[in-house]
CSV table of C-alpha atoms in Angstrom, one decimal:
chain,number,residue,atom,x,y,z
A,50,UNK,CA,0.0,0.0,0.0
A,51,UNK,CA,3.1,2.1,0.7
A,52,UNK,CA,4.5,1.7,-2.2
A,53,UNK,CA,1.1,2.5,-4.2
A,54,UNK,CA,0.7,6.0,-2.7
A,55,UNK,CA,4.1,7.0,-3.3
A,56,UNK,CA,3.3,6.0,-6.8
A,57,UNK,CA,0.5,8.3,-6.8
A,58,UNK,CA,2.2,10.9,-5.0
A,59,UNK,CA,5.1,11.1,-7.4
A,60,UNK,CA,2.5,11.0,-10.5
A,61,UNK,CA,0.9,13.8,-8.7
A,62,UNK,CA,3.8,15.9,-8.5
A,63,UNK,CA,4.6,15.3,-12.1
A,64,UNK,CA,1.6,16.9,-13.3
A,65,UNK,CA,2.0,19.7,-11.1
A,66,UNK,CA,5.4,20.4,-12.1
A,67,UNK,CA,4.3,20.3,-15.7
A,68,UNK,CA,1.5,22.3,-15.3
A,69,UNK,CA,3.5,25.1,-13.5
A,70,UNK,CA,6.2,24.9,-15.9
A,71,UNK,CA,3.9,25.2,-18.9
A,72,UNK,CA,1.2,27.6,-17.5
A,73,UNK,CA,-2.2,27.6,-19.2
A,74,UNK,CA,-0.1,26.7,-21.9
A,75,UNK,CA,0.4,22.9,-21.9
A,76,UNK,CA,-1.5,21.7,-24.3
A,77,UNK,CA,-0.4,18.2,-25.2
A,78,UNK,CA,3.1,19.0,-24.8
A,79,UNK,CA,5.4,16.3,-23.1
A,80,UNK,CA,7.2,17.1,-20.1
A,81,UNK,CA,10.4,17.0,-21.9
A,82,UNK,CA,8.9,19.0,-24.6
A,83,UNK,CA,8.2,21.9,-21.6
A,84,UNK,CA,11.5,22.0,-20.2
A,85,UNK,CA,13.4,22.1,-24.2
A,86,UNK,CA,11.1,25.6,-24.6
A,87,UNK,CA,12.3,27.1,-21.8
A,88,UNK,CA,15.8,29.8,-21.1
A,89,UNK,CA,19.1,28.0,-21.8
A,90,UNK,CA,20.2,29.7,-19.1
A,91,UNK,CA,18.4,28.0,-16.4
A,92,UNK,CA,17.3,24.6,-18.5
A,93,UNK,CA,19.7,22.4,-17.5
A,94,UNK,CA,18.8,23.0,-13.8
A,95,UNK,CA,14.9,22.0,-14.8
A,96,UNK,CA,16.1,18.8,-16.9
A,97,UNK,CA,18.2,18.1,-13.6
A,98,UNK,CA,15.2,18.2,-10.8
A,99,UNK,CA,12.7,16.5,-13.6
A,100,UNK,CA,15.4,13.9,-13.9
A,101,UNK,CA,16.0,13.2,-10.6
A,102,UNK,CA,12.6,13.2,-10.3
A,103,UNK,CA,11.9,10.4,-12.7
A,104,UNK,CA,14.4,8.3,-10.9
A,105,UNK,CA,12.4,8.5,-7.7
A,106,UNK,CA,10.1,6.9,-9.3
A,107,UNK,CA,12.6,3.6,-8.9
A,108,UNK,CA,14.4,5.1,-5.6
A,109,UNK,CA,11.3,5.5,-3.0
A,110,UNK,CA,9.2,2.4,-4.0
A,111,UNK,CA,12.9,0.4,-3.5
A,112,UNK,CA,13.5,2.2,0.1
A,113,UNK,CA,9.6,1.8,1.0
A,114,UNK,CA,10.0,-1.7,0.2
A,115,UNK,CA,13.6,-2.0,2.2
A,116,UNK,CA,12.2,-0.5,5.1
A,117,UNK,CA,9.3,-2.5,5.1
A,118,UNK,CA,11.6,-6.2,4.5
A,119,UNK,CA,13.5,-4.7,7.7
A,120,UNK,CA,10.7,-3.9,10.1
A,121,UNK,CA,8.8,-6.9,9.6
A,122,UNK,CA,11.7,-9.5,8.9
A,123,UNK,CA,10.0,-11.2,5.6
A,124,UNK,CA,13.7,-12.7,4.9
A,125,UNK,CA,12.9,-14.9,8.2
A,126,UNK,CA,9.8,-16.3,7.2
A,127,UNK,CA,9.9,-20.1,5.4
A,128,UNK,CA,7.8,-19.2,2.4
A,129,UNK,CA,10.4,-19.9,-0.4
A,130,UNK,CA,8.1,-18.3,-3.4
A,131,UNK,CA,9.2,-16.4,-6.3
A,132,UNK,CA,8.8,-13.3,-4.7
A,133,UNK,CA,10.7,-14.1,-1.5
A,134,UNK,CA,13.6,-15.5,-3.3
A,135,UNK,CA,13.8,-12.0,-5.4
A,136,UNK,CA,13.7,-10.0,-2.6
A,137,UNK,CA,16.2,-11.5,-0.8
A,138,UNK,CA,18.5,-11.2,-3.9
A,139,UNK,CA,18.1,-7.7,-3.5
A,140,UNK,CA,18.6,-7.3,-0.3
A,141,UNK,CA,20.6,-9.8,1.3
A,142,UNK,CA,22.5,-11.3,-2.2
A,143,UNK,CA,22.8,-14.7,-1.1
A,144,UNK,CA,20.8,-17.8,-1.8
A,145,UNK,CA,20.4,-18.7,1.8
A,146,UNK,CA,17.4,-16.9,3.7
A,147,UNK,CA,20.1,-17.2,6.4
A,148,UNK,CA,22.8,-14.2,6.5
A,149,UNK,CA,26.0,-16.1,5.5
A,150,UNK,CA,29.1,-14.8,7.5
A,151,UNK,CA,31.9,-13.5,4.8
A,152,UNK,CA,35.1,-14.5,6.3
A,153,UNK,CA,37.7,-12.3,5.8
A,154,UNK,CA,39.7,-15.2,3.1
A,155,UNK,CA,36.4,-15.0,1.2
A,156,UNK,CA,36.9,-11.5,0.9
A,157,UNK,CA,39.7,-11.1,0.0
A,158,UNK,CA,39.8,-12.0,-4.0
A,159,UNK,CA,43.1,-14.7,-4.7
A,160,UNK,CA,44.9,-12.4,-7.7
A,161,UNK,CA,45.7,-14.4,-10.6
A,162,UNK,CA,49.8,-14.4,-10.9
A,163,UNK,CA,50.9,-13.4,-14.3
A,164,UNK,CA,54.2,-12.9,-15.5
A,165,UNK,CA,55.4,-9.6,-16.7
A,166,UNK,CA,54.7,-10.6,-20.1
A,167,UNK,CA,51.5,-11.9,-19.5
A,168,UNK,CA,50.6,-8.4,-17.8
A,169,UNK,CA,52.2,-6.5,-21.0
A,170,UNK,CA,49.6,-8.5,-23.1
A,171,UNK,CA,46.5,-8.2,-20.9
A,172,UNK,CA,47.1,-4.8,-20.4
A,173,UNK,CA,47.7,-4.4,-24.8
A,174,UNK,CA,44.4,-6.3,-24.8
A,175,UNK,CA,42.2,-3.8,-22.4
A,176,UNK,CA,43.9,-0.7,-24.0
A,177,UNK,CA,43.2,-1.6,-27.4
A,178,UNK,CA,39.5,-3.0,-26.8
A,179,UNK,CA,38.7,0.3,-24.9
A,180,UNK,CA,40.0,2.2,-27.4
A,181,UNK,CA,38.7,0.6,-31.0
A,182,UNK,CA,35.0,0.3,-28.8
A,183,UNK,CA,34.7,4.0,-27.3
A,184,UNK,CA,36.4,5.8,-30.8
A,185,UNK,CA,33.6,4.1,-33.0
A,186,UNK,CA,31.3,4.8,-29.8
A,187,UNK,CA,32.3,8.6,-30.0
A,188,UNK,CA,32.7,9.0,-33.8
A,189,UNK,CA,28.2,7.7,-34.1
A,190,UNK,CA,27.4,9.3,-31.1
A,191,UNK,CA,28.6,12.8,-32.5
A,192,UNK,CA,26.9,11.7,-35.6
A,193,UNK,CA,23.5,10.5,-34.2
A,194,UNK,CA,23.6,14.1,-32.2
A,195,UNK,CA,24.2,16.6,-35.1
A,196,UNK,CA,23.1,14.9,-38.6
A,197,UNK,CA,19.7,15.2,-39.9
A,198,UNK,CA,18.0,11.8,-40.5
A,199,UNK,CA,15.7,11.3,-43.3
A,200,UNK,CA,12.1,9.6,-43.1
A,201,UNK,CA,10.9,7.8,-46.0
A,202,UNK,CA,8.8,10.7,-47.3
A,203,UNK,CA,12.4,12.6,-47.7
A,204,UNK,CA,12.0,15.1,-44.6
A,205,UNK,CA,14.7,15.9,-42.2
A,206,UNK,CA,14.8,15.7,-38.8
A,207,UNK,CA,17.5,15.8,-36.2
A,208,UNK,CA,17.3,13.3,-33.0
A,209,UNK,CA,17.7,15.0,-29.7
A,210,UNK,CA,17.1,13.3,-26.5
A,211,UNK,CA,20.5,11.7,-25.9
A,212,UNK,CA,18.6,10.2,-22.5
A,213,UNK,CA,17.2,7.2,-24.4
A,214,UNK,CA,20.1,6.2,-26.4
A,215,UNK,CA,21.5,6.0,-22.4
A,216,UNK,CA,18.3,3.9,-21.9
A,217,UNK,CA,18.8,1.7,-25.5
A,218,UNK,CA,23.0,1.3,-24.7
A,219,UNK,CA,22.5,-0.1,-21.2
A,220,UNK,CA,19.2,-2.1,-22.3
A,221,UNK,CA,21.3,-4.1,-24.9
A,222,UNK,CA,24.3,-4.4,-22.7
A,223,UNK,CA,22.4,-5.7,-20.1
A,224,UNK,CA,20.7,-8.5,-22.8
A,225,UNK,CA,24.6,-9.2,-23.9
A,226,UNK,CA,25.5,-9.5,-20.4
A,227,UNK,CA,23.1,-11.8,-19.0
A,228,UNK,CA,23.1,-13.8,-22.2
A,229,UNK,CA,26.7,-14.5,-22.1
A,230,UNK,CA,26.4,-15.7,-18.5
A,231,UNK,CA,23.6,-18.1,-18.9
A,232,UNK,CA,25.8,-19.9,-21.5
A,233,UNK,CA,28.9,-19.3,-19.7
A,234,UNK,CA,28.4,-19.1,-15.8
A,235,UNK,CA,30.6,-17.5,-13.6
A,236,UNK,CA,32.1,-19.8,-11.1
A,237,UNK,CA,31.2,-19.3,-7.4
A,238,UNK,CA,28.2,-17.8,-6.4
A,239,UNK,CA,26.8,-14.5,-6.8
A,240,UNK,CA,26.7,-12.8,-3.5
A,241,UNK,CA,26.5,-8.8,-4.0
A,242,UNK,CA,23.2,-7.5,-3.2
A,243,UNK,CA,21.4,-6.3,-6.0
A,244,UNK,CA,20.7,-3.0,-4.7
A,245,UNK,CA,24.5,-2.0,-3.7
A,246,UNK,CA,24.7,-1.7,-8.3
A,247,UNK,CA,22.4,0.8,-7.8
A,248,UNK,CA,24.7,3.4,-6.3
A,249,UNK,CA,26.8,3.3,-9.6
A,250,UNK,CA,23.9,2.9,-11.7
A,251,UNK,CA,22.7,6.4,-10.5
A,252,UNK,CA,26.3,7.6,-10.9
A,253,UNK,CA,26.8,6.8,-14.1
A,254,UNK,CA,23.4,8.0,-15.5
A,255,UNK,CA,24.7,11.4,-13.7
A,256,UNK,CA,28.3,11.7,-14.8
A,257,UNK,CA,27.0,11.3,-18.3
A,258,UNK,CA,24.0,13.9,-18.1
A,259,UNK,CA,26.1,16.5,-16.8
A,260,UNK,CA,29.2,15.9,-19.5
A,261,UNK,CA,26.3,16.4,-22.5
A,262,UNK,CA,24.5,19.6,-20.3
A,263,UNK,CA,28.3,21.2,-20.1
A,264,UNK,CA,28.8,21.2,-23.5
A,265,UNK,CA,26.4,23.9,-23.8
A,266,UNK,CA,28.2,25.9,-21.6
A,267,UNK,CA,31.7,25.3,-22.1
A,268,UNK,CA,33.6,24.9,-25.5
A,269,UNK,CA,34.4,21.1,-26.7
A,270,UNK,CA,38.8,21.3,-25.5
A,271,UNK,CA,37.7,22.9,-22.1
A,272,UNK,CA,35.3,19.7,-21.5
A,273,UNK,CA,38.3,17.1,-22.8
A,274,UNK,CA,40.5,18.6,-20.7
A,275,UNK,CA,38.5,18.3,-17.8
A,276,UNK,CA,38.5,14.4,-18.9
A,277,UNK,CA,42.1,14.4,-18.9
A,278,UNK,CA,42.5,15.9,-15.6
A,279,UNK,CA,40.2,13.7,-13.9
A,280,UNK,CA,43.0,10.7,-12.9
A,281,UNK,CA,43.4,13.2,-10.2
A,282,UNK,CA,40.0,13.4,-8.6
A,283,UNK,CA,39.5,9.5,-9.3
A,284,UNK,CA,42.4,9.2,-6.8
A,285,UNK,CA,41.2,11.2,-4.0
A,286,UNK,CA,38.1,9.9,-4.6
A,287,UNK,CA,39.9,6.2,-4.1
A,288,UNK,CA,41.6,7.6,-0.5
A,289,UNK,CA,38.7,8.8,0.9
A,290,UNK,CA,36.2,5.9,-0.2
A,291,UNK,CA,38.5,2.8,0.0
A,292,UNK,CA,41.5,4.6,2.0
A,293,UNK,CA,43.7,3.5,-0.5
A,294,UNK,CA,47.5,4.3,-0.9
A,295,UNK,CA,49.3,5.7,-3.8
A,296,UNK,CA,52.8,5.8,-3.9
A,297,UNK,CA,54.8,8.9,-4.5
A,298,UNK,CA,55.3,8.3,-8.5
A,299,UNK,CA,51.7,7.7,-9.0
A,300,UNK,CA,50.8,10.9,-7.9
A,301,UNK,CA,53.7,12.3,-9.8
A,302,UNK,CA,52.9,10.8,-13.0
A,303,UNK,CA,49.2,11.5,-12.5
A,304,UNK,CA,50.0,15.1,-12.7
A,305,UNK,CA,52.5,14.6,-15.5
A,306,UNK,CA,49.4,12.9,-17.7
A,307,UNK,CA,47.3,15.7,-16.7
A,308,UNK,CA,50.0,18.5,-17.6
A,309,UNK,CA,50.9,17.0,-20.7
A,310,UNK,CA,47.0,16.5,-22.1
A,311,UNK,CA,46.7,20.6,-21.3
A,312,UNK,CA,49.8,21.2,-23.3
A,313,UNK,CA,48.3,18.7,-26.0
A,314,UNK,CA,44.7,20.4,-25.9
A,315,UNK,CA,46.4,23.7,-25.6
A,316,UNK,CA,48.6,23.1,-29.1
A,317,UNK,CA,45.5,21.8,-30.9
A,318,UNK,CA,43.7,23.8,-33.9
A,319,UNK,CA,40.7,23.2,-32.2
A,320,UNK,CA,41.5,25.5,-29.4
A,321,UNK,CA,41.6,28.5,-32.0
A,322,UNK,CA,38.1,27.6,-33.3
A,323,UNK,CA,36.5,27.4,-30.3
A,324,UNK,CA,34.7,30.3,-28.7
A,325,UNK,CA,36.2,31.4,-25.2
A,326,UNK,CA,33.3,31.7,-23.6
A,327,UNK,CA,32.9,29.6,-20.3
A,328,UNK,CA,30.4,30.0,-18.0
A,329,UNK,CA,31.1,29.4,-14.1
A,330,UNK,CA,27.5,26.9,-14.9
A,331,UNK,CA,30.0,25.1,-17.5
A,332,UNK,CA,32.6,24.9,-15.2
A,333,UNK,CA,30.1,23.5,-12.4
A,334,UNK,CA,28.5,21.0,-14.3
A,335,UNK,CA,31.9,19.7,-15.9
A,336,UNK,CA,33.0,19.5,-11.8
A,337,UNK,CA,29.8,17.6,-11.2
A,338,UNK,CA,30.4,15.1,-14.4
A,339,UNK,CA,34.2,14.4,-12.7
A,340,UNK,CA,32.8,13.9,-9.3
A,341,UNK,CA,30.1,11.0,-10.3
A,342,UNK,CA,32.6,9.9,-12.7
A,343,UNK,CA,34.9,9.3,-10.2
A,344,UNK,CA,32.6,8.0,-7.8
A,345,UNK,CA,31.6,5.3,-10.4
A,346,UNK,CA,35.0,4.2,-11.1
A,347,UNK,CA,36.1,2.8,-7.1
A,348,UNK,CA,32.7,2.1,-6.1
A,349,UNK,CA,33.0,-0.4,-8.5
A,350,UNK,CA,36.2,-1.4,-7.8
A,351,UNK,CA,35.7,-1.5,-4.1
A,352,UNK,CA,32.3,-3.9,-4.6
A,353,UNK,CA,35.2,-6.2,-6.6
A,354,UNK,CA,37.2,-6.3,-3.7
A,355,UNK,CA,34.2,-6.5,-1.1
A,356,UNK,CA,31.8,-9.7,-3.0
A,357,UNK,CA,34.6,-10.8,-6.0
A,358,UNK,CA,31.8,-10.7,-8.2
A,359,UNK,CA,33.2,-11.1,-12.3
A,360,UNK,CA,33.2,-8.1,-14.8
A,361,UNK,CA,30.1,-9.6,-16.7
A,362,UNK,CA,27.9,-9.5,-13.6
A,363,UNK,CA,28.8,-6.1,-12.8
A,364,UNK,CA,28.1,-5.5,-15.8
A,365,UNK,CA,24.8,-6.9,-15.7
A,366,UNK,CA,24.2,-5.4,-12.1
A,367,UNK,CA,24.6,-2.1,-13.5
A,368,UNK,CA,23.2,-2.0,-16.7
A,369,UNK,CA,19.8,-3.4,-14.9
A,370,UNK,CA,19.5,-0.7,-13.0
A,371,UNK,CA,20.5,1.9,-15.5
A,372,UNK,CA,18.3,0.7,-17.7
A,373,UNK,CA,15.2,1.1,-14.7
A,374,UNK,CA,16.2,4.5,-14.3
A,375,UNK,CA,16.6,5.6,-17.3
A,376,UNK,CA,13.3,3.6,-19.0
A,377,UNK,CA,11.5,5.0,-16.1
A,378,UNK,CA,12.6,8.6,-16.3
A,379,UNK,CA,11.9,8.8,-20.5
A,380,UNK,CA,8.2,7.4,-19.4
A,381,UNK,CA,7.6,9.7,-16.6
A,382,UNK,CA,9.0,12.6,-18.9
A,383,UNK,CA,6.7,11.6,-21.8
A,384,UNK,CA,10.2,11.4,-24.3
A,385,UNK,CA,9.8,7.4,-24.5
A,386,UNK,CA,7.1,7.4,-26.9
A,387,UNK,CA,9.2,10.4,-29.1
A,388,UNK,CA,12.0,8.5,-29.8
A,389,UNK,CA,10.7,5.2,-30.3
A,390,UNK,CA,8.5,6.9,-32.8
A,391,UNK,CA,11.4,8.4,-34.5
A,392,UNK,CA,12.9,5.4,-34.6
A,393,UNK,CA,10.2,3.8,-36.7
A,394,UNK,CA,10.5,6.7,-38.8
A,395,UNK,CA,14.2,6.8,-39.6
A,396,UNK,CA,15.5,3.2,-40.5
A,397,UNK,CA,18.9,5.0,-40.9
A,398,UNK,CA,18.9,6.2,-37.1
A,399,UNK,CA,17.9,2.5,-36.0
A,400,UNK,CA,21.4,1.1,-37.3
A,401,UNK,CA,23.0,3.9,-36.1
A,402,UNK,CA,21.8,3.4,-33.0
A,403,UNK,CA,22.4,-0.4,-32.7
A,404,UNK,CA,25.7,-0.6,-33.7
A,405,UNK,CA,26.2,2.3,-30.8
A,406,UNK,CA,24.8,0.1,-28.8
A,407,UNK,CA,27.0,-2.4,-29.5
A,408,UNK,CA,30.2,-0.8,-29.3
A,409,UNK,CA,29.1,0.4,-26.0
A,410,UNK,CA,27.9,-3.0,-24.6
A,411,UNK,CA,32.0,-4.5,-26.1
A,412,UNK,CA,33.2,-1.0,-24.4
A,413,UNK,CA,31.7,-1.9,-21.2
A,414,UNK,CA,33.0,-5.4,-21.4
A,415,UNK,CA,36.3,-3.9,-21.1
A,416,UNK,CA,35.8,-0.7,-18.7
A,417,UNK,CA,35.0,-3.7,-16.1
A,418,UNK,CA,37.2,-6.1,-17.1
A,419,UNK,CA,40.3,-3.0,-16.9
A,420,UNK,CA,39.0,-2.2,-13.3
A,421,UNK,CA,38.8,-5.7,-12.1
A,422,UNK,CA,42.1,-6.8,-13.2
A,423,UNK,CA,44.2,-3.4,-13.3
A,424,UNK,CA,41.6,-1.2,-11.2
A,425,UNK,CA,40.5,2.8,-11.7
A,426,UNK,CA,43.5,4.6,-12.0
A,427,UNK,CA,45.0,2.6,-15.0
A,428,UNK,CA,41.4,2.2,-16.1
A,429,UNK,CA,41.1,6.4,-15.8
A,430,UNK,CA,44.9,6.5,-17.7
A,431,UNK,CA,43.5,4.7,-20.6
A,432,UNK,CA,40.4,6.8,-21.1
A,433,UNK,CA,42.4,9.9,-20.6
A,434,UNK,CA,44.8,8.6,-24.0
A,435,UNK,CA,41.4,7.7,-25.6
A,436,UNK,CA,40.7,11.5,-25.3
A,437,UNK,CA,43.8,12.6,-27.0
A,438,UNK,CA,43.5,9.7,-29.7
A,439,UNK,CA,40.1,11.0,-30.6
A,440,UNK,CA,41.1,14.4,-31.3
A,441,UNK,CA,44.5,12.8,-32.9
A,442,UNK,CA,42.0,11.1,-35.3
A,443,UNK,CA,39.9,14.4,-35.6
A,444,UNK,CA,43.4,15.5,-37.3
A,445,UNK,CA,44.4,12.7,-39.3
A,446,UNK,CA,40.7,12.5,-40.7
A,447,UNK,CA,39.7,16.6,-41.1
A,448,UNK,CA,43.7,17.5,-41.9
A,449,UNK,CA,43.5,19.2,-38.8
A,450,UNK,CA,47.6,20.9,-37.6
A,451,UNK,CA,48.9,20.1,-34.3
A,452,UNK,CA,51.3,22.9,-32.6
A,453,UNK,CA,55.0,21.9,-31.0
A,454,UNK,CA,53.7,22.4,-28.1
A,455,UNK,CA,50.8,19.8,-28.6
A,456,UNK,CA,53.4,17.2,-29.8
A,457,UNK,CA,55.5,18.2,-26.7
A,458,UNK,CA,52.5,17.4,-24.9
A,459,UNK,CA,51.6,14.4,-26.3
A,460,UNK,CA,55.6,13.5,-25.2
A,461,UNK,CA,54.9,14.4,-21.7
A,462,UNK,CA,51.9,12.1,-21.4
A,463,UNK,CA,53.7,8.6,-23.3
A,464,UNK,CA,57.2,9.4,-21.0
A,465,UNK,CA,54.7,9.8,-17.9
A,466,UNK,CA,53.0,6.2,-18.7
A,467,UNK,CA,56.3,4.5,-19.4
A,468,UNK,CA,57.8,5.9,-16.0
A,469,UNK,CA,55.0,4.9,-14.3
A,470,UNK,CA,55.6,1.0,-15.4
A,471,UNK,CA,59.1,1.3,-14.9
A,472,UNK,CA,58.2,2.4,-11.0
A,473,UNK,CA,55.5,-0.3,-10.4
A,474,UNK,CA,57.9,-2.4,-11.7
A,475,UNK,CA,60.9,-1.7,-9.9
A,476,UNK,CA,58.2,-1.3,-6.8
A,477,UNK,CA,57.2,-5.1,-7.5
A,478,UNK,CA,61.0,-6.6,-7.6
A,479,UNK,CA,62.2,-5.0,-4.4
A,480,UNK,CA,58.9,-5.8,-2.8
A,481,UNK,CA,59.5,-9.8,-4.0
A,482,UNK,CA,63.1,-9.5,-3.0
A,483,UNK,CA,62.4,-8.2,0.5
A,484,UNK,CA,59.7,-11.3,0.7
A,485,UNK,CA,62.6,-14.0,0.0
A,486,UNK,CA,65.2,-12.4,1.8
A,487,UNK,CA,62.6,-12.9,5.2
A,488,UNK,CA,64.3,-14.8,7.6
A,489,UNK,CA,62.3,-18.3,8.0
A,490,UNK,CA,61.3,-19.2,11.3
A,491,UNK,CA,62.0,-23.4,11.7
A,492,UNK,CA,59.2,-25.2,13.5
């Protein structure tokens, strides 16, 4: 009954908010539709609150329901139904109804010992899978956003509500996800609660929202090298969620990247096209993409560490709910119907879109696969390249002139990496020589 009312509560709201947004003006005009007429000024702040909104349409019926599973201990009872086992999935993550005591060697994931070869090539393999995915990723997405698609009476239109190809990229990377593990299961069992994905569901959804919103705001090299920058914020973010400790060249070389990608960004032609205006509401919302992004990034790597769940049902975890909060903030908004109907309209936009989707789903594969095995800050270095690779192949492709004090840049970042592997390597060796040259107690 709880659960019911808040439905009805938040249904109410939405039709008060869209009435005093439109006025005696509303018409038939979407909720979406309302907030895309009004100032640029202050229209990223409504598409914020409406969006937030819609995702508490998913957010109080789950806490109403948590709540409720907690006061009245439901997970105790012996009634082992469909609906019981689902909720205790959610809740509790474990198969037993009993809650199962995680010793601290269950914890505690048993790494895989590779060789320093075997490294080289598994790191090769995650830098070159994230790179080929998210470049084709970028290059259709730019395409999808600014190219007129053409119905089959001739007429142009150009697609605009980059919220549902969110919604259709974590749909199908859910179904490729969840597909691959019921003909491939992941050994050991699955004991994450299903609600903990949630928390980088929501963080995700965010971090992209707020890198399309600043782009309004703030010219296209301002917004990359925020990106670049962001190794930075990724590690504080890392001491003060997980506590973890960097060593002193990690945090030298992490501000060697982010030096050499300004000089890079800095030298590019694009810098000279670009118009210098930049808003203290651009430089917010590009502080508010690094922030989720970041919090993404090691809360996922600390649920690794925490459940040593595999990359695929993270994956899966995630996708599931971003797909939720996405589908059910497009319905609430009224823009679900729009773009499935311009979808049936433009054929061209429909392959487009898939073969986004797919890139995005393979891109995935590897963003949790990088942080799994290598974890965020080489997973945030090889994102950072990606940036200056895609404005590398803006050059190579538009004959677009890079200044010496881009290629200087691009030298800083390449001799940063290559010391960093030299540290952690030379870090690794003493660290293995002081373990054999231990004394050995006899018994």
């Amino acid at each position: 009954s709880f659960i019911v009312v808040s439905l009805l509560v938040i249904h109410f709201f939405s039709d008060l908010f869209r009435i005093s947004i439109g006025g005696n003006y509303v018409g038939d005009m979407t909720l979406s539709q309302l907030v895309e007429s009004q100032s640029k000024d202050y229209a990223w702040l409504l598409k914020l609150l409406v969006n937030c909104f819609g995702y508490s349409c998913v957010f109080v019926p789950g806490y109403l329901i948590y709540k409720y599973v907690q006061r009245s201990n439901y997970l105790e009872r012996g009634n082992k139904t469909f609906l019981h086992t689902a909720v205790n999935m959610c809740i509790t993550g474990n198969s037993s109804y009993e809650p199962v005591d995680v010793t601290q060697a269950e914890k505690e994931r048993v790494p895989i010992k590779r060789t320093s070869s075997q490294e080289a090539v598994q790191l090769f393999w995650c830098f070159g899978g994230l790179m080929v995915s998210y470049l084709t990723w970028g290059v259709l997405q730019e395409k999808i956003m600014t190219q007129h698609y053409y119905n089959f009476s001739g007429e142009s239109a150009k697609f605009k509500d980059s919220q549902f190809l969110v919604f259709a990229n974590r749909l199908l990377a859910f179904i490729v996800a969840l597909s691959y593990m019921q003909w491939q299961p992941a050994p050991g069992r699955h004991r994450a609660p299903l609600y903990k994905y949630s928390f980088a569901s929501f963080s995700n959804i965010m971090s992209a929202w707020f890198q399309y919103e600043a782009l309004k705001f703030v010219n296209f090299p301002t917004q990359v090298l925020a990106k670049s920058c962001k190794i930075i914020p990724v590690m504080l973010m890392g001491k003060i969620m997980s506590k973890a400790k960097y060593e002193s060249y990690e945090y030298l070389t992490a501000l060697l990247i982010s030096l050499g990608m300004i000089f890079f960004m800095s030298g590019s032609a694009e810098n000279s096209k670009a118009s210098g205006v930049t808003t203290l509401t651009g430089i917010f919302l590009l502080s508010m993409y690094m922030v989720f992004d970041s919090f993404t990034a090691n809360w996922q790597g600390s649920l690794f560490k925490s459940y040593g769940m595999s990359s695929l049902q993270m994956m899966c975890g995630v996708n599931l709910f971003s797909s939720i909060f996405t589908g059910a903030s497009l319905s609430m908004q009224g823009g679900f119907m729009d773009s499935l109907a311009f979808a049936t309209e433009h054929p061209k936009f429909v392959f487009d879109m898939v073969v986004l989707s797919i890139c995005s789903a393979v891109g995935q594969l590897f963003i949790y696969h990088t942080i799994d095995v290598f974890g965020p800050v080489v997973f945030t270095i090889i994102m950072t390249l990606r940036q200056a690779a895609a404005i590398m192949l803006s050059c190579f492709i538009y004959q677009h002139s890079i200044s010496v004090l881009g290629i200087f840049g691009v030298l800083i970042v390449f001799v940063a990496i290559f010391l960093r592997v030299y540290c952690n390597q030379r870090l690794r060796a003493k660290r293995k020589r002081a373990e054999a040259n231990k004394p050995k107690i006899a018994v």
